[in-house]
DNA sequence: TCAGAACCGTAACGTACGGTACTCTGATTT
DNA sequence: AAATCAGAGTACCGTACGTTACGGTTCTGA
């Protein structure tokens, strides 16, 4: 459809346009118009259509563009003691809370959810892949390492991950999506990350007598 | 605005119309048109506008109508031993999973989330009040009773509730909203409810030596 | 029986927006 | 210098849909 739909190659100018589209998406949600994007990005509508095919194409490109920015380097550690495992889990919890409480994430999830009903595009899949599933992918190695080193005890890493996910996110995301709350403070995120990690370790951590060293 | 906006009095005919609007909302999401509702409900558009003011009024009335149907009687129990507490928690978990995985809930949440961006109406607040907050209201007495009887240990009932919420829902709702999954099977709901309850008791249950009896 | 209200069906209006075509300008290439 | 091209700006088209208006029909109550 669009030039840039299949190949992820974007010119700097196109990236600029997508950035303003993203900003507009955060401000106005799914009700943004092609004209508004063109005006704000100082480009013509025709260019938008040439580059992105149609409205859905622009939306998809915008979501993918944001997704490509979020990608984080997974830091896998050499020595895994209980302290570093705890810190690692807290780090992931912190990051995740920061992501889901950001304006951008809320706006993108709203748009993707709105589109999920009428299966025209797959924004939902894109958001999911770069959110919840990306997190699982990054976290699983840590969980596995924790299991190998004897600090964690579980059968299925997927189940363990989903428990961690639930303990971290709780009702935060759905409340934000539904318009509750102004947002999470730094302090709240910090204490939530610690609490979630402690609870996770209470559920999946090796008991004292099983623990390595 | 609309006759029925402030007073919750609905004629049977109006209830019928809202039921078909609800069905249509599940099928088509937010893209339903007034004409489609009128056609399907065998009523005139003029009647829709007279009854509900405008499109938002109809949507709001529909969401409230569904909400009024969901209201469940809170079963507070006389004697609270660990078994009945466990059963009660499992029951709430089961109910909640059943609700959030239902077509109706998914559709309503999608619409409400879509509207949450442009603060025109307060669908989000309505959905939240009759979903997450209603659950909390029903569950808190159980938690408090558990605390009084010494089977549960926690400082803040709200925090305990949110943990329970997270353990039950995990990533289910967001995945469903984003179009992942066909849905939860009965069996999955059952085992999830049991798992969540066990995990919650592991975190907040009194340890053996503190336990009453 | 009859007046009036309620309501159905449908036509019509206004608008907003997706999408297209065309012109003009400035830069790059040949 | 001429030719080509990308893209800004703008005008325009078609359509979908919210909203309104109106004529005809059924219901209700005196």
Short mmCIF file of C-alpha atoms (C1' of nucleotides) in Angstrom, two decimals:
data_model
loop_
_atom_site.label_atom_id
_atom_site.label_comp_id
_atom_site.label_asym_id
_atom_site.label_seq_id
_atom_site.Cartn_x
_atom_site.Cartn_y
_atom_site.Cartn_z
CA UNK A 1 0.00 0.00 0.00
CA UNK A 2 2.32 2.66 1.24
CA UNK A 3 5.91 2.98 0.29
CA UNK A 4 7.04 2.70 3.83
CA UNK A 5 4.62 0.04 4.94
CA UNK A 6 6.87 -2.88 4.20
CA UNK A 7 10.34 -1.39 4.26
CA UNK A 8 11.12 0.43 7.45
CA UNK A 9 13.25 3.01 5.69
CA UNK A 10 12.16 6.50 6.56
CA UNK A 11 13.71 9.73 5.46
CA UNK A 12 14.39 12.34 8.14
CA UNK A 13 11.55 14.40 6.72
CA UNK A 14 9.17 11.47 6.99
CA UNK A 15 10.29 10.91 10.55
CA UNK A 16 9.50 14.53 11.29
CA UNK A 17 6.05 14.15 9.85
CA UNK A 18 5.43 11.02 11.89
CA UNK A 19 6.61 12.80 15.01
CA UNK A 20 4.11 15.58 14.55
CA UNK A 21 1.44 13.00 13.73
CA UNK A 22 2.30 11.31 16.99
CA UNK A 23 2.08 14.54 18.92
CA UNK A 24 -1.26 15.25 17.33
CA UNK A 25 -2.43 11.76 18.15
CA UNK A 26 -1.61 12.35 21.79
CA UNK A 27 -3.52 15.61 21.75
CA UNK A 28 -6.58 14.70 19.77
CA UNK A 29 -6.75 10.95 19.78
CA UNK A 30 -8.28 9.11 16.88
CA UNK A 31 -10.19 12.18 15.80
CA UNK A 32 -7.17 13.70 14.13
CA UNK A 33 -7.69 14.51 10.49
CA UNK A 34 -5.33 14.22 7.58
CA UNK A 35 -5.70 17.96 7.04
CA UNK A 36 -4.63 18.66 10.61
CA UNK A 37 -1.55 16.49 10.25
CA UNK A 38 -0.64 18.16 6.97
CA UNK A 39 -1.11 21.62 8.42
CA UNK A 40 0.89 20.90 11.56
CA UNK A 41 3.65 19.12 9.69
CA UNK A 42 3.78 21.82 7.01
CA UNK A 43 3.32 19.33 4.26
CA UNK A 44 0.60 18.75 1.74
CA UNK A 45 -2.09 16.19 2.08
CA UNK A 46 -1.02 14.75 -1.23
CA UNK A 47 2.38 13.98 0.20
CA UNK A 48 0.80 12.21 3.13
CA UNK A 49 -1.18 10.04 0.75
CA UNK A 50 1.79 9.38 -1.43
CA UNK A 51 3.96 8.34 1.48
CA UNK A 52 1.48 6.46 3.61
CA UNK A 53 -1.27 5.37 1.23
CA UNK A 54 -4.26 6.29 3.31
CA UNK A 55 -5.30 7.29 6.80
CA UNK A 56 -4.79 3.82 8.21
CA UNK A 57 -1.37 3.72 6.63
CA UNK A 58 -0.41 6.93 8.35
CA UNK A 59 -1.71 5.67 11.66
CA UNK A 60 0.10 2.37 11.28
CA UNK A 61 3.34 4.08 10.32
CA UNK A 62 3.00 6.39 13.31
CA UNK A 63 2.47 3.53 15.72
CA UNK A 64 5.40 1.61 14.25
CA UNK A 65 7.56 4.68 14.38
CA UNK A 66 6.89 5.13 18.06
CA UNK A 67 7.43 1.42 18.61
CA UNK A 68 10.80 1.56 16.93
CA UNK A 69 11.82 4.32 19.33
CA UNK A 70 10.85 2.39 22.46
CA UNK A 71 13.02 -0.62 21.83
CA UNK A 72 15.31 -1.01 24.82
CA UNK A 73 18.55 -2.91 25.03
CA UNK A 74 18.16 -5.93 27.24
CA UNK A 75 20.89 -5.91 29.84
CA UNK A 76 21.75 -9.49 30.64
CA UNK A 77 23.97 -9.86 33.59
CA UNK A 78 26.84 -12.19 34.23
CA UNK A 79 26.60 -12.88 37.91
CA UNK A 80 23.10 -13.30 39.23
CA UNK A 81 22.72 -13.08 42.95
CA UNK A 82 19.49 -12.28 44.74
CA UNK A 83 20.34 -8.61 44.92
CA UNK A 84 20.96 -8.18 41.22
CA UNK A 85 17.88 -10.26 40.42
CA UNK A 86 15.81 -8.02 42.64
CA UNK A 87 17.26 -4.90 41.10
CA UNK A 88 16.65 -6.25 37.64
CA UNK A 89 13.01 -7.04 38.37
CA UNK A 90 12.50 -3.66 39.96
CA UNK A 91 14.03 -2.04 36.91
CA UNK A 92 11.65 -3.79 34.56
CA UNK A 93 8.70 -2.94 36.78
CA UNK A 94 9.75 0.69 36.90
CA UNK A 95 10.19 0.88 33.14
CA UNK A 96 6.88 -0.76 32.46
CA UNK A 97 4.99 1.54 34.80
CA UNK A 98 6.70 4.50 33.24
CA UNK A 99 5.71 3.32 29.76
CA UNK A 100 2.06 2.55 30.43
CA UNK A 101 1.53 5.78 32.31
CA UNK A 102 3.03 7.95 29.58
CA UNK A 103 0.81 10.15 27.47
CA UNK A 104 2.11 8.52 24.34
CA UNK A 105 1.35 5.00 25.44
CA UNK A 106 -2.13 5.91 26.60
CA UNK A 107 -2.92 7.66 23.33
CA UNK A 108 -1.53 4.85 21.19
CA UNK A 109 -3.33 2.18 23.14
CA UNK A 110 -6.55 4.12 22.88
CA UNK A 111 -6.28 4.39 19.14
CA UNK A 112 -5.30 0.76 18.74
CA UNK A 113 -8.17 -0.38 20.94
CA UNK A 114 -10.58 1.78 19.03
CA UNK A 115 -9.47 0.13 15.82
CA UNK A 116 -9.47 -3.37 17.24
CA UNK A 117 -13.23 -3.61 16.91
CA UNK A 118 -13.39 -3.13 13.16
CA UNK A 119 -10.60 -5.44 12.04
CA UNK A 120 -9.39 -3.11 9.31
CA UNK A 121 -5.79 -2.79 10.44
CA UNK A 122 -3.68 -4.55 13.02
CA UNK A 123 -2.70 -1.67 15.24
CA UNK A 124 -3.60 -3.79 18.23
CA UNK A 125 -1.10 -6.45 17.24
CA UNK A 126 1.62 -3.87 16.70
CA UNK A 127 1.05 -2.24 20.07
CA UNK A 128 0.90 -5.61 21.77
CA UNK A 129 4.06 -6.83 20.08
CA UNK A 130 6.02 -3.81 21.11
CA UNK A 131 4.49 -3.57 24.56
CA UNK A 132 3.40 -6.58 26.53
CA UNK A 133 5.15 -9.18 24.32
CA UNK A 134 8.39 -7.24 24.06
CA UNK A 135 8.44 -6.99 27.82
CA UNK A 136 7.93 -10.74 28.15
CA UNK A 137 10.74 -11.38 25.71
CA UNK A 138 13.11 -9.19 27.66
CA UNK A 139 12.08 -10.52 31.04
CA UNK A 140 12.02 -14.24 30.33
CA UNK A 141 15.82 -14.60 30.16
CA UNK A 142 16.04 -12.98 33.57
CA UNK A 143 13.44 -15.32 34.97
CA UNK A 144 15.18 -18.32 33.43
CA UNK A 145 18.51 -17.21 34.85
CA UNK A 146 16.85 -16.83 38.23
CA UNK A 147 15.50 -20.32 37.94
CA UNK A 148 18.84 -21.80 36.92
CA UNK A 149 20.61 -20.09 39.78
CA UNK A 150 18.01 -21.42 42.18
CA UNK A 151 16.64 -18.08 43.27
CA UNK A 152 13.35 -18.56 41.51
CA UNK A 153 11.10 -21.59 41.47
CA UNK A 154 8.47 -22.03 38.80
CA UNK A 155 7.23 -24.49 36.24
CA UNK A 156 6.32 -22.23 33.41
CA UNK A 157 8.11 -18.97 32.68
CA UNK A 158 5.08 -17.62 30.84
CA UNK A 159 2.84 -18.05 33.86
CA UNK A 160 5.46 -16.53 36.12
CA UNK A 161 5.78 -13.58 33.78
CA UNK A 162 2.07 -13.00 33.66
CA UNK A 163 1.92 -12.98 37.44
CA UNK A 164 4.70 -10.42 37.52
CA UNK A 165 2.85 -8.41 34.91
CA UNK A 166 -0.32 -8.45 36.99
CA UNK A 167 1.48 -7.48 40.17
CA UNK A 168 3.12 -4.53 38.45
CA UNK A 169 0.30 -3.17 36.35
CA UNK A 170 -2.70 -4.06 38.51
CA UNK A 171 -5.48 -1.63 37.56
CA UNK A 172 -3.21 1.17 36.41
CA UNK A 173 -3.48 0.75 32.66
CA UNK A 174 -7.22 0.26 32.40
CA UNK A 175 -7.86 3.24 34.66
CA UNK A 176 -5.58 5.45 32.63
CA UNK A 177 -7.15 4.29 29.38
CA UNK A 178 -10.61 5.03 30.73
CA UNK A 179 -9.59 8.53 31.67
CA UNK A 180 -9.14 8.09 35.40
CA UNK A 181 -6.14 9.72 37.07
CA UNK A 182 -3.78 12.42 35.98
CA UNK A 183 -0.84 10.03 36.12
CA UNK A 184 1.68 8.30 38.32
CA UNK A 185 4.25 10.23 40.27
CA UNK A 186 7.87 9.20 40.27
CA UNK A 187 7.57 8.21 43.89
CA UNK A 188 4.49 6.06 43.29
CA UNK A 189 6.22 4.26 40.45
CA UNK A 190 9.25 3.64 42.59
CA UNK A 191 7.34 2.19 45.52
CA UNK A 192 5.06 0.20 43.22
CA UNK A 193 8.06 -1.36 41.51
CA UNK A 194 9.53 -2.37 44.84
CA UNK A 195 6.25 -3.73 46.15
CA UNK A 196 5.53 -5.72 43.00
CA UNK A 197 9.01 -7.20 43.02
CA UNK A 198 8.78 -8.18 46.67
CA UNK A 199 5.41 -9.79 46.10
CA UNK A 200 6.72 -11.64 43.08
CA UNK A 201 9.69 -12.91 45.05
CA UNK A 202 7.37 -13.96 47.86
CA UNK A 203 5.44 -16.06 45.37
CA UNK A 204 8.22 -17.38 43.16
CA UNK A 205 11.38 -16.87 45.18
CA UNK A 206 13.09 -19.92 46.59
CA UNK A 207 12.35 -20.33 50.28
CA UNK A 208 15.23 -19.79 52.65
CA UNK A 209 15.99 -23.48 53.03
CA UNK A 210 16.07 -24.04 49.27
CA UNK A 211 17.95 -20.93 48.46
CA UNK A 212 21.38 -21.08 46.98
CA UNK A 213 23.86 -19.66 49.42
CA UNK B 1 -30.54 17.03 27.59
CA UNK B 2 -32.37 13.77 27.21
CA UNK B 3 -35.44 12.83 29.13
CA UNK B 4 -33.81 9.78 30.56
CA UNK B 5 -30.43 11.24 31.20
CA UNK B 6 -31.13 12.32 34.73
CA UNK B 7 -33.97 10.07 35.80
CA UNK B 8 -33.27 6.40 35.40
CA UNK B 9 -36.86 5.64 34.48
CA UNK B 10 -37.07 3.75 31.26
CA UNK B 11 -40.15 2.41 29.58
CA UNK B 12 -40.01 -1.21 28.40
CA UNK B 13 -39.93 0.06 24.85
CA UNK B 14 -36.94 2.24 25.63
CA UNK B 15 -35.23 -0.70 27.26
CA UNK B 16 -35.80 -2.70 24.11
CA UNK B 17 -34.23 0.02 22.03
CA UNK B 18 -31.22 0.20 24.32
CA UNK B 19 -30.86 -3.56 24.17
CA UNK B 20 -30.65 -3.52 20.41
CA UNK B 21 -28.29 -0.56 20.58
CA UNK B 22 -26.13 -2.63 22.90
CA UNK B 23 -26.19 -5.58 20.56
CA UNK B 24 -25.24 -3.32 17.69
CA UNK B 25 -22.48 -1.79 19.75
CA UNK B 26 -21.02 -5.23 20.34
CA UNK B 27 -21.17 -6.00 16.64
CA UNK B 28 -19.98 -2.76 15.14
CA UNK B 29 -18.26 -0.90 17.92
CA UNK B 30 -18.25 2.85 17.94
CA UNK B 31 -18.97 2.99 14.24
CA UNK B 32 -22.64 2.31 14.75
CA UNK B 33 -24.90 4.91 13.23
CA UNK B 34 -28.13 6.36 14.50
CA UNK B 35 -29.80 5.11 11.36
CA UNK B 36 -28.62 1.57 12.03
CA UNK B 37 -29.96 1.65 15.57
CA UNK B 38 -33.29 3.00 14.40
CA UNK B 39 -33.56 0.41 11.67
CA UNK B 40 -32.63 -2.49 13.91
CA UNK B 41 -34.85 -1.31 16.74
CA UNK B 42 -37.75 -0.60 14.40
CA UNK B 43 -38.10 2.90 15.65
CA UNK B 44 -37.68 6.25 14.03
CA UNK B 45 -34.63 8.39 14.34
CA UNK B 46 -36.84 11.16 15.60
CA UNK B 47 -37.76 9.02 18.56
CA UNK B 48 -34.12 8.30 19.28
CA UNK B 49 -33.34 12.00 19.34
CA UNK B 50 -36.39 12.81 21.41
CA UNK B 51 -35.52 10.16 23.99
CA UNK B 52 -31.76 10.46 24.17
CA UNK B 53 -30.94 13.94 22.93
CA UNK B 54 -28.10 13.08 20.63
CA UNK B 55 -25.69 10.33 19.72
CA UNK B 56 -23.65 10.71 22.88
CA UNK B 57 -26.85 10.60 24.91
CA UNK B 58 -27.79 7.31 23.31
CA UNK B 59 -24.35 5.88 23.93
CA UNK B 60 -24.38 7.01 27.54
CA UNK B 61 -27.84 5.61 28.12
CA UNK B 62 -26.78 2.32 26.56
CA UNK B 63 -23.72 2.03 28.77
CA UNK B 64 -25.75 2.89 31.85
CA UNK B 65 -28.43 0.44 30.87
CA UNK B 66 -25.89 -2.37 30.62
CA UNK B 67 -24.34 -1.24 33.89
CA UNK B 68 -27.67 -1.38 35.65
CA UNK B 69 -28.09 -4.98 34.51
CA UNK B 70 -24.71 -6.10 35.83
CA UNK B 71 -25.28 -5.06 39.39
CA UNK B 72 -24.85 -8.15 41.53
CA UNK B 73 -26.07 -8.76 45.03
CA UNK B 74 -23.16 -8.86 47.42
CA UNK B 75 -23.37 -12.03 49.44
CA UNK B 76 -21.99 -11.34 52.87
CA UNK B 77 -21.56 -14.39 54.93
CA UNK B 78 -22.13 -14.97 58.59
CA UNK B 79 -19.38 -17.36 59.54
CA UNK B 80 -16.07 -16.74 57.86
CA UNK B 81 -13.60 -19.56 58.00
CA UNK B 82 -10.67 -20.00 55.66
CA UNK B 83 -12.65 -22.25 53.39
CA UNK B 84 -15.53 -19.84 52.89
CA UNK B 85 -13.09 -16.96 52.48
CA UNK B 86 -11.26 -18.88 49.80
CA UNK B 87 -14.48 -19.79 48.06
CA UNK B 88 -15.64 -16.22 48.19
CA UNK B 89 -12.43 -14.89 46.68
CA UNK B 90 -12.51 -17.54 44.00
CA UNK B 91 -16.08 -16.57 43.24
CA UNK B 92 -15.21 -12.93 42.77
CA UNK B 93 -12.22 -13.84 40.63
CA UNK B 94 -14.36 -16.10 38.48
CA UNK B 95 -17.05 -13.48 38.06
CA UNK B 96 -14.57 -10.78 37.19
CA UNK B 97 -12.81 -12.90 34.60
CA UNK B 98 -16.15 -13.83 33.13
CA UNK B 99 -17.13 -10.18 32.91
CA UNK B 100 -13.98 -8.80 31.39
CA UNK B 101 -13.80 -11.56 28.82
CA UNK B 102 -17.40 -11.12 27.69
CA UNK B 103 -18.15 -9.61 24.30
CA UNK B 104 -20.26 -6.94 25.91
CA UNK B 105 -17.60 -5.80 28.32
CA UNK B 106 -14.95 -5.69 25.63
CA UNK B 107 -17.17 -3.67 23.32
CA UNK B 108 -18.25 -1.24 26.03
CA UNK B 109 -14.72 -0.72 27.28
CA UNK B 110 -13.53 -0.12 23.75
CA UNK B 111 -16.13 2.53 23.16
CA UNK B 112 -15.51 4.17 26.51
CA UNK B 113 -11.77 4.19 25.94
CA UNK B 114 -12.23 5.62 22.49
CA UNK B 115 -14.27 8.44 23.99
CA UNK B 116 -11.93 9.00 26.92
CA UNK B 117 -9.53 10.94 24.74
CA UNK B 118 -11.92 13.69 23.71
CA UNK B 119 -13.52 14.53 27.04
CA UNK B 120 -16.98 15.03 25.58
CA UNK B 121 -18.82 12.52 27.71
CA UNK B 122 -17.90 10.48 30.75
CA UNK B 123 -18.38 6.98 29.46
CA UNK B 124 -15.06 6.04 30.99
CA UNK B 125 -16.22 7.06 34.45
CA UNK B 126 -19.44 5.12 34.06
CA UNK B 127 -17.68 1.97 32.95
CA UNK B 128 -15.11 2.32 35.69
CA UNK B 129 -17.75 2.91 38.37
CA UNK B 130 -19.70 -0.15 37.40
CA UNK B 131 -16.65 -2.31 36.74
CA UNK B 132 -13.47 -1.93 38.68
CA UNK B 133 -14.91 0.27 41.47
CA UNK B 134 -18.05 -1.77 41.92
CA UNK B 135 -15.86 -4.84 42.29
CA UNK B 136 -13.79 -3.11 44.92
CA UNK B 137 -16.89 -2.07 46.81
CA UNK B 138 -18.19 -5.60 46.87
CA UNK B 139 -14.87 -7.17 47.72
CA UNK B 140 -13.70 -4.83 50.47
CA UNK B 141 -16.20 -6.09 53.06
CA UNK B 142 -14.94 -9.59 52.43
CA UNK B 143 -11.34 -8.50 52.86
CA UNK B 144 -12.20 -6.59 56.03
CA UNK B 145 -14.03 -9.59 57.43
CA UNK B 146 -11.02 -11.71 56.60
CA UNK B 147 -8.83 -9.26 58.41
CA UNK B 148 -11.07 -9.15 61.47
CA UNK B 149 -11.22 -12.90 61.68
CA UNK B 150 -7.46 -13.06 61.46
CA UNK B 151 -7.26 -14.94 58.17
CA UNK B 152 -5.92 -11.97 56.26
CA UNK B 153 -3.18 -9.58 57.21
CA UNK B 154 -2.88 -6.18 55.54
CA UNK B 155 -2.59 -2.53 56.33
CA UNK B 156 -4.67 -1.02 53.58
CA UNK B 157 -7.67 -2.74 52.07
CA UNK B 158 -7.33 -0.72 48.88
CA UNK B 159 -3.79 -1.93 48.29
CA UNK B 160 -4.78 -5.49 49.04
CA UNK B 161 -7.67 -5.21 46.63
CA UNK B 162 -5.50 -3.87 43.87
CA UNK B 163 -3.09 -6.74 44.32
CA UNK B 164 -5.97 -9.19 44.06
CA UNK B 165 -7.17 -7.35 40.98
CA UNK B 166 -3.75 -7.64 39.38
CA UNK B 167 -3.40 -11.31 40.19
CA UNK B 168 -6.80 -12.07 38.67
CA UNK B 169 -6.77 -9.91 35.57
CA UNK B 170 -3.05 -9.92 34.73
CA UNK B 171 -2.77 -9.18 31.00
CA UNK B 172 -6.16 -10.56 30.07
CA UNK B 173 -8.14 -7.37 29.67
CA UNK B 174 -5.59 -5.37 27.72
CA UNK B 175 -5.01 -8.27 25.35
CA UNK B 176 -8.70 -8.70 24.75
CA UNK B 177 -9.17 -4.98 24.20
CA UNK B 178 -6.33 -4.95 21.71
CA UNK B 179 -7.88 -7.78 19.76
CA UNK B 180 -5.70 -10.64 20.92
CA UNK B 181 -7.33 -13.97 21.73
CA UNK B 182 -10.70 -15.37 20.94
CA UNK B 183 -11.61 -15.55 24.61
CA UNK B 184 -11.22 -17.49 27.83
CA UNK B 185 -12.56 -20.98 28.19
CA UNK B 186 -14.58 -21.99 31.22
CA UNK B 187 -11.73 -24.19 32.34
CA UNK B 188 -9.17 -21.43 32.03
CA UNK B 189 -11.31 -19.09 34.06
CA UNK B 190 -11.76 -21.71 36.73
CA UNK B 191 -8.07 -22.48 37.10
CA UNK B 192 -7.13 -18.81 36.91
CA UNK B 193 -9.54 -17.98 39.70
CA UNK B 194 -8.06 -20.71 41.89
CA UNK B 195 -4.49 -19.69 41.11
CA UNK B 196 -5.12 -16.03 41.74
CA UNK B 197 -6.82 -16.77 45.04
CA UNK B 198 -4.01 -19.04 46.19
CA UNK B 199 -1.43 -16.44 45.27
CA UNK B 200 -3.38 -13.75 47.06
CA UNK B 201 -3.64 -15.91 50.18
CA UNK B 202 0.06 -16.62 49.97
CA UNK B 203 0.72 -12.89 50.05
CA UNK B 204 -1.95 -11.69 52.45
CA UNK B 205 -3.06 -14.82 54.28
CA UNK B 206 -2.08 -15.16 57.93
CA UNK B 207 0.80 -17.53 58.32
CA UNK B 208 0.10 -20.84 60.02
CA UNK B 209 1.35 -19.73 63.39
CA UNK B 210 -0.76 -16.57 63.36
CA UNK B 211 -3.84 -18.19 61.99
CA UNK B 212 -7.02 -18.40 64.00
CA UNK B 213 -7.78 -21.98 64.92
"C1'" DT C 1 -66.35 8.33 18.23
"C1'" DC C 2 -63.06 11.56 18.05
"C1'" DA C 3 -59.02 14.56 19.45
"C1'" DG C 4 -54.52 14.50 20.57
"C1'" DA C 5 -50.30 12.41 21.61
"C1'" DA C 6 -46.78 9.15 20.48
"C1'" DC C 7 -44.29 7.23 17.12
"C1'" DC C 8 -42.80 5.12 12.58
"C1'" DG C 9 -40.72 5.75 8.04
"C1'" DT C 10 -38.41 8.53 5.09
"C1'" DA C 11 -36.79 12.43 2.81
"C1'" DA C 12 -33.84 16.29 3.12
"C1'" DC C 13 -30.15 19.37 4.92
"C1'" DG C 14 -25.59 20.64 6.51
"C1'" DT C 15 -21.19 19.48 7.50
"C1'" DA C 16 -16.94 17.21 8.10
"C1'" DC C 17 -13.60 14.64 6.20
"C1'" DG C 18 -11.12 11.22 3.16
"C1'" DG C 19 -9.22 11.33 -1.04
"C1'" DT C 20 -7.75 13.47 -5.75
"C1'" DA C 21 -6.22 16.87 -9.13
"C1'" DC C 22 -3.86 20.83 -10.30
"C1'" DT C 23 -0.71 24.76 -9.86
"C1'" DC C 24 3.42 26.93 -8.29
"C1'" DT C 25 8.04 27.09 -6.35
"C1'" DG C 26 12.54 25.85 -5.38
"C1'" DA C 27 16.19 22.56 -5.80
"C1'" DT C 28 18.79 19.12 -8.42
"C1'" DT C 29 20.29 17.15 -12.50
"C1'" DT C 30 21.99 17.15 -17.36
"C1'" DA D 1 20.37 27.27 -19.08
"C1'" DA D 2 16.85 23.84 -19.74
"C1'" DA D 3 14.64 20.04 -17.94
"C1'" DT D 4 13.04 17.30 -14.26
"C1'" DC D 5 11.26 16.42 -9.86
"C1'" DA D 6 9.62 16.68 -5.01
"C1'" DG D 7 6.66 18.73 -2.47
"C1'" DA D 8 3.73 22.87 -0.57
"C1'" DG D 9 -0.59 24.93 -1.08
"C1'" DT D 10 -5.28 24.89 -2.52
"C1'" DA D 11 -9.45 23.90 -4.59
"C1'" DC D 12 -12.57 20.41 -5.34
"C1'" DC D 13 -15.44 15.94 -5.28
"C1'" DG D 14 -18.05 12.28 -3.17
"C1'" DT D 15 -19.86 10.38 0.60
"C1'" DA D 16 -21.26 9.20 5.12
"C1'" DC D 17 -23.61 10.53 8.88
"C1'" DG D 18 -25.70 13.50 12.52
"C1'" DT D 19 -29.64 16.06 12.81
"C1'" DT D 20 -34.10 17.97 11.51
"C1'" DA D 21 -38.64 18.14 9.36
"C1'" DC D 22 -42.85 16.16 7.94
"C1'" DG D 23 -46.62 13.16 6.50
"C1'" DG D 24 -48.96 9.15 7.80
"C1'" DT D 25 -50.35 5.61 11.33
"C1'" DT D 26 -51.40 3.60 15.72
"C1'" DC D 27 -52.54 4.11 20.44
"C1'" DT D 28 -55.13 6.26 24.36
"C1'" DG D 29 -58.43 8.28 26.97
"C1'" DA D 30 -62.60 11.03 27.42
#
